[in-house]
PDB file of C-alpha atoms in Angstrom:
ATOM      1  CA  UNK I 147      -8.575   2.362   8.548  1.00  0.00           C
ATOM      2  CA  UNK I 148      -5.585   0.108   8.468  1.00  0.00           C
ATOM      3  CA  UNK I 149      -2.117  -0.299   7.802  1.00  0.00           C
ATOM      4  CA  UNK I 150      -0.581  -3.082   6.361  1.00  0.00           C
ATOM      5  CA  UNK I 151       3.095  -3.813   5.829  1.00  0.00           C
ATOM      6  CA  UNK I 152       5.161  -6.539   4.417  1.00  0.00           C
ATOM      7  CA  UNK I 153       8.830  -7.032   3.661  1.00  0.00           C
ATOM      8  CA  UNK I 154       9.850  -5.952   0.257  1.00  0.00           C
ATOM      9  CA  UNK I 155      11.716  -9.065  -0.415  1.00  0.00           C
ATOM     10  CA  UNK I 156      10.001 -11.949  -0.050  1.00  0.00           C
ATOM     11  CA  UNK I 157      11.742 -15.313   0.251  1.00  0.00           C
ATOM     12  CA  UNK I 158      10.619 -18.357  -1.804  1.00  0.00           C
ATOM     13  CA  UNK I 159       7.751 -19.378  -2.236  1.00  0.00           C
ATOM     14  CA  UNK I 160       6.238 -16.088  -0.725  1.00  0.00           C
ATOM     15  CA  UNK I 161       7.497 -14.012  -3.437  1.00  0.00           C
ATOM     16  CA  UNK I 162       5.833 -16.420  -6.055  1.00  0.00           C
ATOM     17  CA  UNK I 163       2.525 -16.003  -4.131  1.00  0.00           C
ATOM     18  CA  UNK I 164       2.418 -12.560  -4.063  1.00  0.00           C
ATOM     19  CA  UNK I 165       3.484 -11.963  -7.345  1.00  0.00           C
ATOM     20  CA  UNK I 166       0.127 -14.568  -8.837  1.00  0.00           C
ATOM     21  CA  UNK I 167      -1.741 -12.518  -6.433  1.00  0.00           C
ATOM     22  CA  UNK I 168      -0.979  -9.231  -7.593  1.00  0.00           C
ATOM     23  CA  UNK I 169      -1.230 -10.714 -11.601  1.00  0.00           C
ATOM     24  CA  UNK I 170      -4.659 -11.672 -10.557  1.00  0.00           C
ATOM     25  CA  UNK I 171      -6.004  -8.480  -8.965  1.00  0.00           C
ATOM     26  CA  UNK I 172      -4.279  -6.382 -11.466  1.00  0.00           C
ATOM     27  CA  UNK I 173      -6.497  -7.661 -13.986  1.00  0.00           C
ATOM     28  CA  UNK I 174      -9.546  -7.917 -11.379  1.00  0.00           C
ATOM     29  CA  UNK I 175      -9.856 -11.988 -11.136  1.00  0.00           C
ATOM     30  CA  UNK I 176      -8.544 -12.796  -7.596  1.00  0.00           C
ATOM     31  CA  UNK I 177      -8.759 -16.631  -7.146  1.00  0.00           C
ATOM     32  CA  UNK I 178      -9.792 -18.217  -3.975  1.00  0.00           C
ATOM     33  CA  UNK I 179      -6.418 -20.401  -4.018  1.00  0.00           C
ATOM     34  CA  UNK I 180      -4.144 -17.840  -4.483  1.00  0.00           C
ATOM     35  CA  UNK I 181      -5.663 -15.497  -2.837  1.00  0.00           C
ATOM     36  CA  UNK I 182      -5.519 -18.335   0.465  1.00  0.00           C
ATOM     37  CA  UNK I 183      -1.859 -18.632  -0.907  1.00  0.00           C
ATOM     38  CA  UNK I 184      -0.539 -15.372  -0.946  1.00  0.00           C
ATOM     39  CA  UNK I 185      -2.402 -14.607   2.993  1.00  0.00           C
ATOM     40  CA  UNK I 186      -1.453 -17.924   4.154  1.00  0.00           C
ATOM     41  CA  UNK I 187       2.625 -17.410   3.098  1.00  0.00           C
ATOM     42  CA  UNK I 188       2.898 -14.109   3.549  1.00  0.00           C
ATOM     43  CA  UNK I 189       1.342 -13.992   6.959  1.00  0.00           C
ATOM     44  CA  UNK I 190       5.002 -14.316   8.619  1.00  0.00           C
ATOM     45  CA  UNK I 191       6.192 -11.235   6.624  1.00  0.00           C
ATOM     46  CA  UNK I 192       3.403  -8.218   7.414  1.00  0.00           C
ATOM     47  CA  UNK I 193       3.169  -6.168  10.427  1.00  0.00           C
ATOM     48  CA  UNK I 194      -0.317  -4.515  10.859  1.00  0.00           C
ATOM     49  CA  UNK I 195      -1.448  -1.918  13.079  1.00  0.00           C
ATOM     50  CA  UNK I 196      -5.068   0.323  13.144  1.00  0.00           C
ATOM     51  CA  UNK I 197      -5.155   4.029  12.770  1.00  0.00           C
ATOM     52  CA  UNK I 198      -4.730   4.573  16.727  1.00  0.00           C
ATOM     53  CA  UNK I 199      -1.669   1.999  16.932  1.00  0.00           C
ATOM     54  CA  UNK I 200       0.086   4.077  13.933  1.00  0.00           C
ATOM     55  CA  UNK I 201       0.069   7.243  15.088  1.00  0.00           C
ATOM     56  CA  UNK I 202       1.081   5.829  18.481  1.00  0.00           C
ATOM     57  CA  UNK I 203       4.367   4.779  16.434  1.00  0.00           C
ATOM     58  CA  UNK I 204       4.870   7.789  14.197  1.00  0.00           C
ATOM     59  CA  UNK I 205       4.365  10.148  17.540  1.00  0.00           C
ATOM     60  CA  UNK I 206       7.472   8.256  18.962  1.00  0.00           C
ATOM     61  CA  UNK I 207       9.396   8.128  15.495  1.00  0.00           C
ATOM     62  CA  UNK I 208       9.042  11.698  15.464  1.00  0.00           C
ATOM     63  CA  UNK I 209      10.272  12.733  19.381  1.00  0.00           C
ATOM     64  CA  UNK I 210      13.180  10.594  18.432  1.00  0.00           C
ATOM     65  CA  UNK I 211      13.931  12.386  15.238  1.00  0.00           C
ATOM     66  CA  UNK I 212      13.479   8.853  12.662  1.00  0.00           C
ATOM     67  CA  UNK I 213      10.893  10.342  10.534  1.00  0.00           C
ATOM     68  CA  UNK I 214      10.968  13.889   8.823  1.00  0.00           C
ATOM     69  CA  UNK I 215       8.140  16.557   7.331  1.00  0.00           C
ATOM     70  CA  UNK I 216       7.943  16.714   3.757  1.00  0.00           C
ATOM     71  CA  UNK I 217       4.815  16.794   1.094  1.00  0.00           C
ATOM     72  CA  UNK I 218       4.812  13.726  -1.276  1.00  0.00           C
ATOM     73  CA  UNK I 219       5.391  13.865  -5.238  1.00  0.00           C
ATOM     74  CA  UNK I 220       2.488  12.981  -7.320  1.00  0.00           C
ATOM     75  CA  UNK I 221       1.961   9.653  -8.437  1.00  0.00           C
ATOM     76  CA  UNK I 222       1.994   9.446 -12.448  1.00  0.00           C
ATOM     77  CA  UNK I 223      -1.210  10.015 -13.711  1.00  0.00           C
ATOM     78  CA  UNK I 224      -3.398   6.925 -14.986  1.00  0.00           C
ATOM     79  CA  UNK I 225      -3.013   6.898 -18.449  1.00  0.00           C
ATOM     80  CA  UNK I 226      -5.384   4.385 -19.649  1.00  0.00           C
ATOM     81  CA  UNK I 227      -8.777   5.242 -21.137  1.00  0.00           C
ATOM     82  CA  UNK I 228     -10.245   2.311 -19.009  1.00  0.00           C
ATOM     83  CA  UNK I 229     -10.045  -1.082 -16.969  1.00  0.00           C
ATOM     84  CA  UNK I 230     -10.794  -2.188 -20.437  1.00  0.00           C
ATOM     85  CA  UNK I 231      -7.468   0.032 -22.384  1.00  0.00           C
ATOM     86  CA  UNK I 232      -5.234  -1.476 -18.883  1.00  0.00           C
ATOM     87  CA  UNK I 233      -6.303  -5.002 -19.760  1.00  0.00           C
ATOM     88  CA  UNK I 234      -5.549  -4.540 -23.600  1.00  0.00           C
ATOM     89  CA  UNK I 235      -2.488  -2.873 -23.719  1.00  0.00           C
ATOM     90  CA  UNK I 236       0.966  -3.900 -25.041  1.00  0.00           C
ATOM     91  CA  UNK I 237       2.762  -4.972 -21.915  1.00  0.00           C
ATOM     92  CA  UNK I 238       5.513  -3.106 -22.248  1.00  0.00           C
ATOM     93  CA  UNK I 239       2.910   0.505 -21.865  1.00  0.00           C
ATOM     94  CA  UNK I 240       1.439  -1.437 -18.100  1.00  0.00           C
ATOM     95  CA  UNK I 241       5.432  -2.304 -17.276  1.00  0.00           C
ATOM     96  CA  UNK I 242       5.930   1.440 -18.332  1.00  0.00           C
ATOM     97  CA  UNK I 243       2.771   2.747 -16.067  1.00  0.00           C
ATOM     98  CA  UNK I 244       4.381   0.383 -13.118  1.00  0.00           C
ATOM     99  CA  UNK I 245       8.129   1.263 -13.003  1.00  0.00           C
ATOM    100  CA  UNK I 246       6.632   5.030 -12.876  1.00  0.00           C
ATOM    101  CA  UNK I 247       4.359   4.278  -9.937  1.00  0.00           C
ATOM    102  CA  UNK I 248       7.348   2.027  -8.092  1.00  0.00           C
ATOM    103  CA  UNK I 249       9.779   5.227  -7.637  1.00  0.00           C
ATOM    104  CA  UNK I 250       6.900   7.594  -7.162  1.00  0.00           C
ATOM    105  CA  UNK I 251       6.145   5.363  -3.914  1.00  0.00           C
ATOM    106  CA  UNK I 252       9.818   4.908  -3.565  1.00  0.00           C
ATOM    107  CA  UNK I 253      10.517   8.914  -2.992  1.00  0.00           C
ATOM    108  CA  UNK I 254      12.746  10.233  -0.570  1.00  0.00           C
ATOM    109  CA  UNK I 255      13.670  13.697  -0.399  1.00  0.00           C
ATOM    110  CA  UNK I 256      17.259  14.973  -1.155  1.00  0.00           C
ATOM    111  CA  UNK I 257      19.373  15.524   1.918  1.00  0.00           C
ATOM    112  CA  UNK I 258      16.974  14.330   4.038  1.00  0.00           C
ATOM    113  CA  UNK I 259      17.715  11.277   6.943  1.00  0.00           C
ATOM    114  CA  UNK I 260      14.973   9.123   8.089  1.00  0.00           C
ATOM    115  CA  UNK I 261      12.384   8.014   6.982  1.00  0.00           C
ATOM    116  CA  UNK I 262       9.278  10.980   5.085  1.00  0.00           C
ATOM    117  CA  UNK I 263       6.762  10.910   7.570  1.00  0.00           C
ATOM    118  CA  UNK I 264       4.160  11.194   5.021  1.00  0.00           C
ATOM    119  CA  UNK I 265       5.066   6.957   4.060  1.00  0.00           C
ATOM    120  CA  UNK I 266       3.670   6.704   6.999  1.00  0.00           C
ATOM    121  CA  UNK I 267       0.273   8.475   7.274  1.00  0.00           C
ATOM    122  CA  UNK I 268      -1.552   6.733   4.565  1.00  0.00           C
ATOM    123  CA  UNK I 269      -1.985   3.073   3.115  1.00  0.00           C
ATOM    124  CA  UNK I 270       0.298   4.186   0.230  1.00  0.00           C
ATOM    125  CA  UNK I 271       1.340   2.392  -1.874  1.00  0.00           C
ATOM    126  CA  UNK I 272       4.565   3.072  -0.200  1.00  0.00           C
ATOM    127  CA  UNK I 273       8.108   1.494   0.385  1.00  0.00           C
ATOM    128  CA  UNK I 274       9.980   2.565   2.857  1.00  0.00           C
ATOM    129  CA  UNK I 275      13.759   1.293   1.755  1.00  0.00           C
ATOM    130  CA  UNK I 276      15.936  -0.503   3.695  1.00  0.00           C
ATOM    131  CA  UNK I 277      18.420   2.805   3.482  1.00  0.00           C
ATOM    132  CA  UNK I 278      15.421   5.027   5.062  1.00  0.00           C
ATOM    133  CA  UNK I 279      15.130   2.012   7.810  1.00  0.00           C
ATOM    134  CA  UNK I 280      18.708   2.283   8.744  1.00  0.00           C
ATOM    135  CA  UNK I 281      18.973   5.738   8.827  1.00  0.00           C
ATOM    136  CA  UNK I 282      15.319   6.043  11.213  1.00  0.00           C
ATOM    137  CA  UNK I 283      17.259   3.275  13.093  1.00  0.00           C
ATOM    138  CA  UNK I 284      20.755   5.022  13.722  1.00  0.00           C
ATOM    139  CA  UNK I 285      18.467   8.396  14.901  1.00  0.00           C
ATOM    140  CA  UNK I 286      17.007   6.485  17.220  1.00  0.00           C
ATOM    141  CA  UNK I 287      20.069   4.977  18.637  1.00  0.00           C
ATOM    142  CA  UNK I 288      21.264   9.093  18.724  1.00  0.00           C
ATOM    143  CA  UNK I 289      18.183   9.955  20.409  1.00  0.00           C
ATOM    144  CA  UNK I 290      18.060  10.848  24.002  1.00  0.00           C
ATOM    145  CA  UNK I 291      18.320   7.880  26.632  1.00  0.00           C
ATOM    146  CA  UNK I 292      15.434   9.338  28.898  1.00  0.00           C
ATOM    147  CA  UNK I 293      13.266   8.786  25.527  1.00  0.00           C
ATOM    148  CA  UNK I 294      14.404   5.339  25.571  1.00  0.00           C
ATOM    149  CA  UNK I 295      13.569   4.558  28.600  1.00  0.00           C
ATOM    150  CA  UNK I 296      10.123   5.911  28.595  1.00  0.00           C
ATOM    151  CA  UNK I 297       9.508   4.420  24.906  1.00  0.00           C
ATOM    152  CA  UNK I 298      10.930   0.588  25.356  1.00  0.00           C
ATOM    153  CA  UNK I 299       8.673   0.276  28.251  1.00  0.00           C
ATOM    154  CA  UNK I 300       5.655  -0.627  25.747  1.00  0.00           C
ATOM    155  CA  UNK I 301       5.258  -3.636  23.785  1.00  0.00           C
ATOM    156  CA  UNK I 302       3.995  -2.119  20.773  1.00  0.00           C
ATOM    157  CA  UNK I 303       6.684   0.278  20.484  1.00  0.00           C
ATOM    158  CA  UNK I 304       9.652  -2.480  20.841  1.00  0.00           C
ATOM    159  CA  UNK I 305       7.365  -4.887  18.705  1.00  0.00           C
ATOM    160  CA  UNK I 306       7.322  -1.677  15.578  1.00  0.00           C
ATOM    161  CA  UNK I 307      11.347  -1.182  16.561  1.00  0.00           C
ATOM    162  CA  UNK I 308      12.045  -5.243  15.978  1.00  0.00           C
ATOM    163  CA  UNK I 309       9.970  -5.147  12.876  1.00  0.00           C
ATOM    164  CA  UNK I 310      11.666  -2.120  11.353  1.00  0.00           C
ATOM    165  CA  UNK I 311      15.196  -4.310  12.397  1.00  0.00           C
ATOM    166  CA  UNK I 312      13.569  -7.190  10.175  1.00  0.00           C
ATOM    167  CA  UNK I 313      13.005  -5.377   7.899  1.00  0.00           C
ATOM    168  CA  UNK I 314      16.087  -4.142   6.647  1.00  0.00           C
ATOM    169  CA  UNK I 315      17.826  -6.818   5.914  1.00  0.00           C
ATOM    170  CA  UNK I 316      14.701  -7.544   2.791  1.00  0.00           C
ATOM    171  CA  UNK I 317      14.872  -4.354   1.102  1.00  0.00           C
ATOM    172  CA  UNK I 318      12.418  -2.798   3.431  1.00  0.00           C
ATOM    173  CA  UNK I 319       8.757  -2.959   3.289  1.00  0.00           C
ATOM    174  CA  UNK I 320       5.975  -1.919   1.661  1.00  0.00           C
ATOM    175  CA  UNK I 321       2.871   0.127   3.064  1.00  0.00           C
ATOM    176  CA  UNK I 322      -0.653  -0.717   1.601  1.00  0.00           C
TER     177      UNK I 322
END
């Protein structure tokens, strides 16, 4: 297993790419050339770590208080018959279906700072807002030099910290 992230806001002409590619595999007919697109223009954008390389990250975000505990609300349920009801359906009952599914992966808790922990122990679909970034950010900054220290000594964990930076100034990024 694999995690994949990529800024939220794309610039031109990433955010065209992405948005044929996701047209195309919502409706199950991914294309060769926008498939090639989409990677190809995108590439600059995504971060992507393995299973052992996340929790490496989390473990840190954690000790320096950036990430909190909390259990995740349900996504809507499907509520399509089949691929078949999905593909025929007025477009305004698949926008419906998506808004619901973009603020279930967009949860936060109330009164909580940081960013929920459980964003970042699965391949989502998550996004992890700017707002959340800034706040893991500022913890981090409050946490204790000695951490610091020990923690900016490895490349992966400065590489995560300058990607999270990136990140939100484009609306944060997405987990998949």
């Amino acid at each position: 297993m694999g995690y994949s992230f990529e800024w939220a806001d794309l610039p031109e002409p990433a955010a065209t790419a992405r948005s044929r590619y996701e047209a195309h595999a919502e409706f199950d007919e991914l294309c060769q050339p926008c498939t090639d697109k989409y990677y190809s223009l995108c590439d600059a954008y995504q971060f992507h770590l393995n299973i052992a390389g996340m929790a490496f990250c989390r473990d840190r975000m954690r000790r320096t208080g950036m990430t909190y505990q909390a259990t995740p609300q349900p996504f809507p349920d499907w509520p399509f018959d089949d691929i078949y009801d999905w593909r025929s359906a007025d477009p305004s009952r698949r926008d419906a279906y998506r808004d619901a599914e973009r603020a279930a992966s967009a949860q936060t808790v109330a009164g909580m700072v940081g960013i929920p922990e459980f964003k970042l122990t699965s391949n989502g679909p998550w996004l992890v807002g700017a707002r959340e970034i800034e706040q893991a950010l500022i913890l981090y900054q409050a946490s204790p030099p000695s951490l610091h220290a020990e923690f900016e000594g490895d490349d992966l964990w400065v590489t995560w910290l300058n990607w999270l930076r990136q990140t939100v100034n484009h609306g944060g990024f997405t987990v998949g």
